[in-house]
CSV table of C-alpha atoms in Angstrom, one decimal:
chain,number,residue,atom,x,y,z
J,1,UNK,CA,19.8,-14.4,10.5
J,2,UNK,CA,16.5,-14.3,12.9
J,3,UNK,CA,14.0,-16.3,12.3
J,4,UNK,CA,10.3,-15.8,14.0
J,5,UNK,CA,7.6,-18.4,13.6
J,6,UNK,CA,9.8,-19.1,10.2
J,7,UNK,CA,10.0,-15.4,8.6
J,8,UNK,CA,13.0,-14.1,8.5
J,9,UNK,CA,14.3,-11.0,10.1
J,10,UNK,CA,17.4,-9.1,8.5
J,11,UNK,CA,18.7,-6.5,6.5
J,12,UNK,CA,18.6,-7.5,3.2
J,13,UNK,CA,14.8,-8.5,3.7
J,14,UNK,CA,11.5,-6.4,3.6
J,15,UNK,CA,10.7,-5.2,7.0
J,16,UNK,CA,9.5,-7.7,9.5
J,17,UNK,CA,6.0,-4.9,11.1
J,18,UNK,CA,4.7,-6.1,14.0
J,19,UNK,CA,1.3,-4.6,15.0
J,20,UNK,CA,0.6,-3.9,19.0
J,21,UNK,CA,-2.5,-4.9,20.4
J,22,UNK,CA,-1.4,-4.1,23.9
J,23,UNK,CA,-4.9,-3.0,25.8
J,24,UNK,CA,-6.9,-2.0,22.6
J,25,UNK,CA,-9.2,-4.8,23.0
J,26,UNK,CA,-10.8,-2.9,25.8
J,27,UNK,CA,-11.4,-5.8,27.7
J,28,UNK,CA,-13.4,-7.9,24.9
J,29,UNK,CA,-11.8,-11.0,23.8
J,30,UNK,CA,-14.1,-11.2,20.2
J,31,UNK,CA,-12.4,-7.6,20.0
J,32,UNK,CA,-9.4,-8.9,20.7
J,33,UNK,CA,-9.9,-11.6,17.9
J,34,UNK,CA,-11.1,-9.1,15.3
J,35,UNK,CA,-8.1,-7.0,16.2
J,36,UNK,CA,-5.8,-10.3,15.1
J,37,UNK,CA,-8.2,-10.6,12.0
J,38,UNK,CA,-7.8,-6.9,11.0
J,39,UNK,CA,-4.0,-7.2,11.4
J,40,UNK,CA,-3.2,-10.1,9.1
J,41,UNK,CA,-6.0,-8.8,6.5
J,42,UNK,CA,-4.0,-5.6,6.7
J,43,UNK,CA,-0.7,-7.3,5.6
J,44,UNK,CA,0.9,-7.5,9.3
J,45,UNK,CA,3.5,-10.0,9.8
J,46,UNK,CA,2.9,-10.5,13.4
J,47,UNK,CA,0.4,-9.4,16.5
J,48,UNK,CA,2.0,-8.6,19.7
J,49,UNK,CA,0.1,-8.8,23.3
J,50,UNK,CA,1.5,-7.9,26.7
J,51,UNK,CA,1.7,-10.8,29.9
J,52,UNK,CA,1.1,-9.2,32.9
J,53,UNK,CA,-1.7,-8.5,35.7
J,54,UNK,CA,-2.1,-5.4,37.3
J,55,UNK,CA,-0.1,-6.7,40.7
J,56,UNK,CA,2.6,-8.0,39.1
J,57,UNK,CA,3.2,-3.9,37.6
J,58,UNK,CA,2.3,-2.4,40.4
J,59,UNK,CA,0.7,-1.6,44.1
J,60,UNK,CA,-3.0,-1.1,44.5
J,61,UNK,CA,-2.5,2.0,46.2
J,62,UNK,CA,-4.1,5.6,44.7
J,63,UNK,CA,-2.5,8.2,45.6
J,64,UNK,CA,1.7,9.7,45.8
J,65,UNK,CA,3.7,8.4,42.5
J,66,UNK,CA,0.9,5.5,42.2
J,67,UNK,CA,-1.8,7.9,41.5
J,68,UNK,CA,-1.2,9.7,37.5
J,69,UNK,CA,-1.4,13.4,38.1
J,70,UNK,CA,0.1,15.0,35.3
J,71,UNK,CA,-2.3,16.6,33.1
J,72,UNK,CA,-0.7,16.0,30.0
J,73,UNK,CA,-0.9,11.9,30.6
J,74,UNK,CA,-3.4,10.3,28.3
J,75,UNK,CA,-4.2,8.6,31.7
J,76,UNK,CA,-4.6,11.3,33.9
J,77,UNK,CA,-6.9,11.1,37.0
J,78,UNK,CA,-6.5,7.3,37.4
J,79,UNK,CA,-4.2,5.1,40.0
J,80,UNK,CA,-2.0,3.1,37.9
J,81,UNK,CA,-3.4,-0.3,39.4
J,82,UNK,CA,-6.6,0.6,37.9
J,83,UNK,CA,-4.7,1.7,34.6
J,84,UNK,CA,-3.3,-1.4,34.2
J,85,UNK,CA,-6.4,-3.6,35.4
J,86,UNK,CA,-8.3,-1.9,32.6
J,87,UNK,CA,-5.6,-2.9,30.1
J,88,UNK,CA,-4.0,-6.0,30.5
J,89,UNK,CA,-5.1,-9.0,28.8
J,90,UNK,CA,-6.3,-11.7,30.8
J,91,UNK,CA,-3.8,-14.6,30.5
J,92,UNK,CA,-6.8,-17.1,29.5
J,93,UNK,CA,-7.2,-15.0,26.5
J,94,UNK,CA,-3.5,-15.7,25.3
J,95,UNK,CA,-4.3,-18.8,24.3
J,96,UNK,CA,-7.2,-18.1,21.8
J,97,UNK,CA,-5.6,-15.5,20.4
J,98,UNK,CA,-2.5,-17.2,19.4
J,99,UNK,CA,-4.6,-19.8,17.9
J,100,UNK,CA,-6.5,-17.3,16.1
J,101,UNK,CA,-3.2,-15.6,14.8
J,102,UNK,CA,-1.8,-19.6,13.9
J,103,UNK,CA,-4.9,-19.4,11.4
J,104,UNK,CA,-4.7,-16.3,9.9
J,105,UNK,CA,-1.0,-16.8,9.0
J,106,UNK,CA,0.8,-14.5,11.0
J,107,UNK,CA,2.7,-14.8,14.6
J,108,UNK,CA,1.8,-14.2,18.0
J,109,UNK,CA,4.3,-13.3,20.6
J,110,UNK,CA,3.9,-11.4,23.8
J,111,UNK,CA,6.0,-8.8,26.1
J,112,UNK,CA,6.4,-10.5,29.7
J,113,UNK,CA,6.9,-7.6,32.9
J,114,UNK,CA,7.7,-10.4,35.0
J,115,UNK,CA,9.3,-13.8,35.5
J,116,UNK,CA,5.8,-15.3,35.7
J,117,UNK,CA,5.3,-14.1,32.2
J,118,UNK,CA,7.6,-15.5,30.9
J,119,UNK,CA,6.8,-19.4,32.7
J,120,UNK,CA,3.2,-19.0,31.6
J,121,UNK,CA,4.6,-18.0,28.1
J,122,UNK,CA,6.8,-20.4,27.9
J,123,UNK,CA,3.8,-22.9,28.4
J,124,UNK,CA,2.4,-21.6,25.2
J,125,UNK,CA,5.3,-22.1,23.5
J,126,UNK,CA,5.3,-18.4,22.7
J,127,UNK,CA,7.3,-17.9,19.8
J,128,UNK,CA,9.3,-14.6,20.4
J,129,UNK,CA,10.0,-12.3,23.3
J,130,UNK,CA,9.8,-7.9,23.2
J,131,UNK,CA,11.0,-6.3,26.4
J,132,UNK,CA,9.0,-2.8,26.6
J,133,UNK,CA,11.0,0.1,27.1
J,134,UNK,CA,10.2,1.0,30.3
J,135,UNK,CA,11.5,-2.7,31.3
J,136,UNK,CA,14.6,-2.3,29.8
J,137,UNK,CA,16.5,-2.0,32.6
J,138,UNK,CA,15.0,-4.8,34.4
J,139,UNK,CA,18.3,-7.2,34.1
J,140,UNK,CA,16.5,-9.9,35.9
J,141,UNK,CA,13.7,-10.4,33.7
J,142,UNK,CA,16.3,-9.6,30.6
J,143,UNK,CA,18.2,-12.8,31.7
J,144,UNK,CA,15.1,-14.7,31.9
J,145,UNK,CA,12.9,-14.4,28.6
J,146,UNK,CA,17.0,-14.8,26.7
J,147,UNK,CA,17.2,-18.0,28.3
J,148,UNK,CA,14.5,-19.3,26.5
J,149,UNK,CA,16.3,-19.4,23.8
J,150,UNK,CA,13.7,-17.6,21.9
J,151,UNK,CA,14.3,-14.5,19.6
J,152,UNK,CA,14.2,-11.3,21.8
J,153,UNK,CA,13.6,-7.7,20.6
J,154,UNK,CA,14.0,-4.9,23.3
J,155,UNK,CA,12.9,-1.2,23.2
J,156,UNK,CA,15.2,1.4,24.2
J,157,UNK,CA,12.7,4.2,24.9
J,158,UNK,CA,14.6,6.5,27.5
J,159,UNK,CA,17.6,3.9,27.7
J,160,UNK,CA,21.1,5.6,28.1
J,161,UNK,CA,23.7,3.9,25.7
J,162,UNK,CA,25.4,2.5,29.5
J,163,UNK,CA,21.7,0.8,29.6
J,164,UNK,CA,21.5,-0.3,26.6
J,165,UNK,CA,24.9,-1.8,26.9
J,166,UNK,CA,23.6,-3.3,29.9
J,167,UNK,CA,20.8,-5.0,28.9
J,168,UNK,CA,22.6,-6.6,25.6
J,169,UNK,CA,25.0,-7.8,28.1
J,170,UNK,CA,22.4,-9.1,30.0
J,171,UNK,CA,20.7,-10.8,27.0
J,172,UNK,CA,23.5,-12.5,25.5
J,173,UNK,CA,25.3,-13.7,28.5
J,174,UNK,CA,21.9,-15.3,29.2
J,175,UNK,CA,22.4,-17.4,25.7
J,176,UNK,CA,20.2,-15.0,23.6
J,177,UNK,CA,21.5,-15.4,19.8
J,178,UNK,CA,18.6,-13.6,18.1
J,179,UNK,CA,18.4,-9.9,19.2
J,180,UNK,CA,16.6,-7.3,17.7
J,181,UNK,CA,17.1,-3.7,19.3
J,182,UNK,CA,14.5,-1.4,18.8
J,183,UNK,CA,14.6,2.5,18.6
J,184,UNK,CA,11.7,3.8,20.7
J,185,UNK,CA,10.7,7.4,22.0
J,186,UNK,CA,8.7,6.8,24.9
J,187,UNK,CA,6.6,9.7,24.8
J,188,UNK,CA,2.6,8.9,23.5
J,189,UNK,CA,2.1,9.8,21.1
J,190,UNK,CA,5.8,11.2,20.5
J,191,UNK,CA,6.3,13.8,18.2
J,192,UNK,CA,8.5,13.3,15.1
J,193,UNK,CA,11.2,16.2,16.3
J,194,UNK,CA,12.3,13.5,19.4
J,195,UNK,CA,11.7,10.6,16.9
J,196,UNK,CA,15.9,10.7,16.0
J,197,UNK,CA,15.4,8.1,13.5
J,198,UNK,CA,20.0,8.5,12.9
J,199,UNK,CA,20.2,6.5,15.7
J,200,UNK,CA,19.4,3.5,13.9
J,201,UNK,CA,22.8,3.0,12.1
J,202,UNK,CA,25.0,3.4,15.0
J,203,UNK,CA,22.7,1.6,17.4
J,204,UNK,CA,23.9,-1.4,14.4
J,205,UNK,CA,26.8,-0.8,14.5
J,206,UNK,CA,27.7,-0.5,17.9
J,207,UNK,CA,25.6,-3.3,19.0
J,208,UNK,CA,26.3,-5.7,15.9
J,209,UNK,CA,22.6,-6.7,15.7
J,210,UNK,CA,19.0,-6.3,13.7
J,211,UNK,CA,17.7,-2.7,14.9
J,212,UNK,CA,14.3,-1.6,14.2
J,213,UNK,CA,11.6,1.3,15.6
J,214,UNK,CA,9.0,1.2,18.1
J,215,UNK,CA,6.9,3.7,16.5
J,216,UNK,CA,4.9,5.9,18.7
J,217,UNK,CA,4.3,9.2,16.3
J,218,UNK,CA,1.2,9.4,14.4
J,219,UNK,CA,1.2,8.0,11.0
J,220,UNK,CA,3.6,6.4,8.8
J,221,UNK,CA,6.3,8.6,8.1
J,222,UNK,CA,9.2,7.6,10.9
J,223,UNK,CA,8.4,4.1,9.6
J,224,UNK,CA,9.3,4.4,6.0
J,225,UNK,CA,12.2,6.4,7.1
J,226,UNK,CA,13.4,4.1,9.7
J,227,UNK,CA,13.2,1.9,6.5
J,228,UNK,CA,15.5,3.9,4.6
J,229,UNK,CA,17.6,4.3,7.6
J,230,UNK,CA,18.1,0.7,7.8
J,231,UNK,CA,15.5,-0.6,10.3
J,232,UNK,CA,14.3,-4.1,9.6
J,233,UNK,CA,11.5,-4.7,12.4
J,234,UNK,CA,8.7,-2.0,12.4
J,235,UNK,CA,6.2,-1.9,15.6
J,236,UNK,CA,2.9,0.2,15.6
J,237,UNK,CA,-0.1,0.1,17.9
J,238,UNK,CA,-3.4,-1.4,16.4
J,239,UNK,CA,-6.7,-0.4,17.0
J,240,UNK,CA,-10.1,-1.4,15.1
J,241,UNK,CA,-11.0,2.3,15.2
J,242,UNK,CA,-9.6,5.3,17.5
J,243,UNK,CA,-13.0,6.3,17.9
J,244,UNK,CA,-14.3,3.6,19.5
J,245,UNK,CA,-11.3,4.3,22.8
J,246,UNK,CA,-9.0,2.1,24.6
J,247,UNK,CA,-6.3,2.8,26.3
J,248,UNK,CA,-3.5,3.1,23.8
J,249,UNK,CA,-6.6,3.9,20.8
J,250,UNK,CA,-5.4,7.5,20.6
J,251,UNK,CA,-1.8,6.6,19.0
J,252,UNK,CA,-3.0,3.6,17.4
J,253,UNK,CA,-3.2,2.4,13.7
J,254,UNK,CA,-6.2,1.7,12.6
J,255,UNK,CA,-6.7,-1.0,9.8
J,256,UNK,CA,-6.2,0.9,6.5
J,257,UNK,CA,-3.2,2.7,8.1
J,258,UNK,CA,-1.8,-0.4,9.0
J,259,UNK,CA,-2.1,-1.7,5.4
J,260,UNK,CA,-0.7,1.3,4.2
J,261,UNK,CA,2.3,1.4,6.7
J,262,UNK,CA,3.1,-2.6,5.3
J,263,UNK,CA,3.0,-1.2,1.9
J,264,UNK,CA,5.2,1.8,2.1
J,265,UNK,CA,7.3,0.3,4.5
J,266,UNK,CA,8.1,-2.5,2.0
J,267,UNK,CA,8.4,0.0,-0.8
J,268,UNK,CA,11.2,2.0,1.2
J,269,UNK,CA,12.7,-1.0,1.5
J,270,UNK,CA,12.8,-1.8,-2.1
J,271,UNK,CA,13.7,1.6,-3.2
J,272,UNK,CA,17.2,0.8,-1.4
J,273,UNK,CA,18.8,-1.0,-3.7
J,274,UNK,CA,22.0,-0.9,-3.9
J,275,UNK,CA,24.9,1.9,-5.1
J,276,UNK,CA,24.7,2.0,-8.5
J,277,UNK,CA,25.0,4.6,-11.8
J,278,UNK,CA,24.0,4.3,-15.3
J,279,UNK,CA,20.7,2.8,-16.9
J,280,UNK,CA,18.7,0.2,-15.2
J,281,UNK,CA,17.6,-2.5,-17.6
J,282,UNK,CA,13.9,-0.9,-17.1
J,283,UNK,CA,15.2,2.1,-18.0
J,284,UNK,CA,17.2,1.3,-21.6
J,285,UNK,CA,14.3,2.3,-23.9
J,286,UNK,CA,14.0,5.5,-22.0
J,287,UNK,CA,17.5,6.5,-23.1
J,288,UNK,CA,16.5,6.8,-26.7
J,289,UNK,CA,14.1,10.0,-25.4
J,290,UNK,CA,17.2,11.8,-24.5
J,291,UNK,CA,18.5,14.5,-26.9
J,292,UNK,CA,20.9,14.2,-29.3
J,293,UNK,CA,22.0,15.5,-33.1
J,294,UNK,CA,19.8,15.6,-35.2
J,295,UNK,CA,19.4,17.2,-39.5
J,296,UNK,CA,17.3,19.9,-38.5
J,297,UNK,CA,17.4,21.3,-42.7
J,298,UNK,CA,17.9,19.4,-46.1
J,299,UNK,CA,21.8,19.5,-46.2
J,300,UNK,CA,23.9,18.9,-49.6
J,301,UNK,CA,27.1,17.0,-50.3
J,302,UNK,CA,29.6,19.6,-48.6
J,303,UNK,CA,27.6,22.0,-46.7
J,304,UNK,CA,28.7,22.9,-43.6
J,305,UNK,CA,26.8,22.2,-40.3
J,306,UNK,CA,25.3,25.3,-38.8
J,307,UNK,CA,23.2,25.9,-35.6
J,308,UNK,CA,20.2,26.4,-37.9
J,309,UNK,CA,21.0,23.3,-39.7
J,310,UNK,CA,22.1,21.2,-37.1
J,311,UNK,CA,20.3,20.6,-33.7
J,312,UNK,CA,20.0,19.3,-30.0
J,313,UNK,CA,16.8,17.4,-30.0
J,314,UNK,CA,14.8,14.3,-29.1
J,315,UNK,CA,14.7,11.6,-29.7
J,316,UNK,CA,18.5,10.2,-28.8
J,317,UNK,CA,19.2,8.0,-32.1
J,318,UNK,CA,22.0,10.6,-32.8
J,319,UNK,CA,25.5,11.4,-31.6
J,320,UNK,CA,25.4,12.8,-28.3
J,321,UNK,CA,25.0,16.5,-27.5
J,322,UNK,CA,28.4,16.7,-26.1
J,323,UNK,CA,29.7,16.8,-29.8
J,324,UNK,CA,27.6,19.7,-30.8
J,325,UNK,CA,30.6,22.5,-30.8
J,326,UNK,CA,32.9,19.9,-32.2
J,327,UNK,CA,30.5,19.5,-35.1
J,328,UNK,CA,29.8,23.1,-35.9
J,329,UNK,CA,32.1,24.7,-39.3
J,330,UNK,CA,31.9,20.8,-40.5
J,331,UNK,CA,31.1,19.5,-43.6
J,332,UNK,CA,28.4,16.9,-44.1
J,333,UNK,CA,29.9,13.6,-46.6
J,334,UNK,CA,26.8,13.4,-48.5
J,335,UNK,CA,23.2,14.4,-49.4
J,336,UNK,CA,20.5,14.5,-45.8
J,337,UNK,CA,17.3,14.9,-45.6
J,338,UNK,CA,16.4,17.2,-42.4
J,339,UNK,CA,15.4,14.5,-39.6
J,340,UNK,CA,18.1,12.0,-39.9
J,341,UNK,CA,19.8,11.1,-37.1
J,342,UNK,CA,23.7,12.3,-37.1
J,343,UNK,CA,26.2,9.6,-37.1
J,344,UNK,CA,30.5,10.0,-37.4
J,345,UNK,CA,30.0,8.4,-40.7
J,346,UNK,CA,27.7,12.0,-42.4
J,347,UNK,CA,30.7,14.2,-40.8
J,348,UNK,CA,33.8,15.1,-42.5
């Protein structure tokens, strides 16, 4: 059982969404506080930032593999020191967010890229720890944020199954107890076709711990499915409003998405159940509006049940249809009037 900021995170429990702020603030920290706002209103169970400054990601250089070229990038045309300068969130900010989020109800927790995060985390008595995908592999800082102690979820965007074996590894022999793996496609937004939402159960079952999604398509669908699936932590990008921009705005939630995604998501889960036939107890009086045998004809002491006589019909306060052919060439015991309901007791 996982336990963050005292909501539990497992499989027999409605899924634990977690709604990413990462730079969507756009470098406003009353944004930043509506963004919390808007998350618990919508139903989120916690808000999640990301610790880091643009020179602990990166060199300030613009140009070779620092400078994004490719034209299909969201982010094309910048250097990715500037990238990351426009959307990281200042580290004096963490605290009046987590504050904020202590008052609205749900939790704050934070990805750290780098051992500093994680201190100045720590110091804030940060209540959970995600690795990001592209960190994965990054052993070192694995090893860190697990000795904490703290519950750790890590994305597998990209991740062979060696690295993913790698960085569980890495996380337990660091004393992590509480791990939460996370099916992720890092592609943004990613398209539902490279989603490959089976993965789920054997990641489970190979790793013998919570797995979730990192959800990165547009919408709600691979949530609710991951639901059904077996995921128990969801993770979407928030926004206000794409309009408005921001560097992850264009595959974010907005608010009434967000609600809708903790509905549905919930809903899936509940629609599990568990293996079972027959009636539910909510559906007993709906049995008697199945068909059964009915008097269709006023029938005399001896006559023989007939198909024009005898008949396969609402509601289900006769014998069942099944005994229709056995029925037929019968004789009735007694005196019916057309509309009674055939018992053994009228059949001779």
């Amino acid at each position: 059982m996982i336990k963050i900021d005292g909501r539990i995170v497992l499989i027999g429990r409605a899924p634990y969404v977690i709604a990413e702020m990462s730079g969507n603030h756009n470098q406003s920290l009353d944004r930043a506080l509506a963004i919390v706002d808007a998350a618990a209103d919508a139903g989120a169970h916690a808000i999640k930032l990301q610790t880091y400054t643009p020179d602990t990601m990166t060199l300030d250089l613009d140009e070779g593999e620092f400078f994004i070229s490719d034209p299909k990038s969201l982010w094309v045309g910048q250097s990715m020191h500037k990238l990351y300068e426009q959307a990281h969130t200042p580290w004096d900010w963490h605290a009046p967010i987590m504050e904020r989020a202590r008052e609205r109800g749900i939790a704050c927790f934070s990805s750290p890229f780098d051992e500093s995060a994680v201190d100045f985390l720590e110091s804030l008595d940060c209540s959970a720890y995600k690795i990001a995908s592209f960190e994965c592999i990054d052993l070192p800082l694995i090893r860190k944020a697990a000795a904490t102690g703290k519950p750790l979820i890590i994305s597998t965007g990209m991740a062979t199954l060696p690295e993913i074996g790698e960085a569980v590894e890495a996380a337990r022999g660091a004393g992590c107890q509480d791990l939460v793996l996370l099916k992720c496609t890092s592609t943004y937004p990613a398209s539902p076709e490279n989603t490959h939402l089976r993965t789920i159960a054997h990641m489970r079952e190979l790793f013998g711990c919570e797995v979730g999604l990192s959800d990165h398509t547009m919408g709600i669908g691979a949530s609710v499915a991951a639901v059904a699936l077996g995921a128990t932590v969801i993770e979407k990008h928030f926004t206000l409003s794409r309009a408005e921009g921001g560097v992850d705005a264009a595959f974010s939630l907005e608010p009434h998405e967000l609600s809708a995604l903790v509905t549905e998501t919930e809903r899936a889960w509940q629609a599990l159940g568990e293996v079972r036939y027959g009636p539910t107890e909510a559906e007993t009086k709906a049995r008697l509006r199945r068909r059964s045998l009915y008097i269709a004809e006023d029938m005399k002491a001896g006559e023989v049940f007939t198909q024009k006589n005898l008949r396969r019909i609402r509601p289900g306060h006769g014998l069942p249809p099944k005994y229709y052919d056995v029925l037929l060439g019968k004789r009735v015991t007694r005196d019916v009037a057309k509309g009674t309901a055939v018992s053994w007791e009228l059949v001779g």
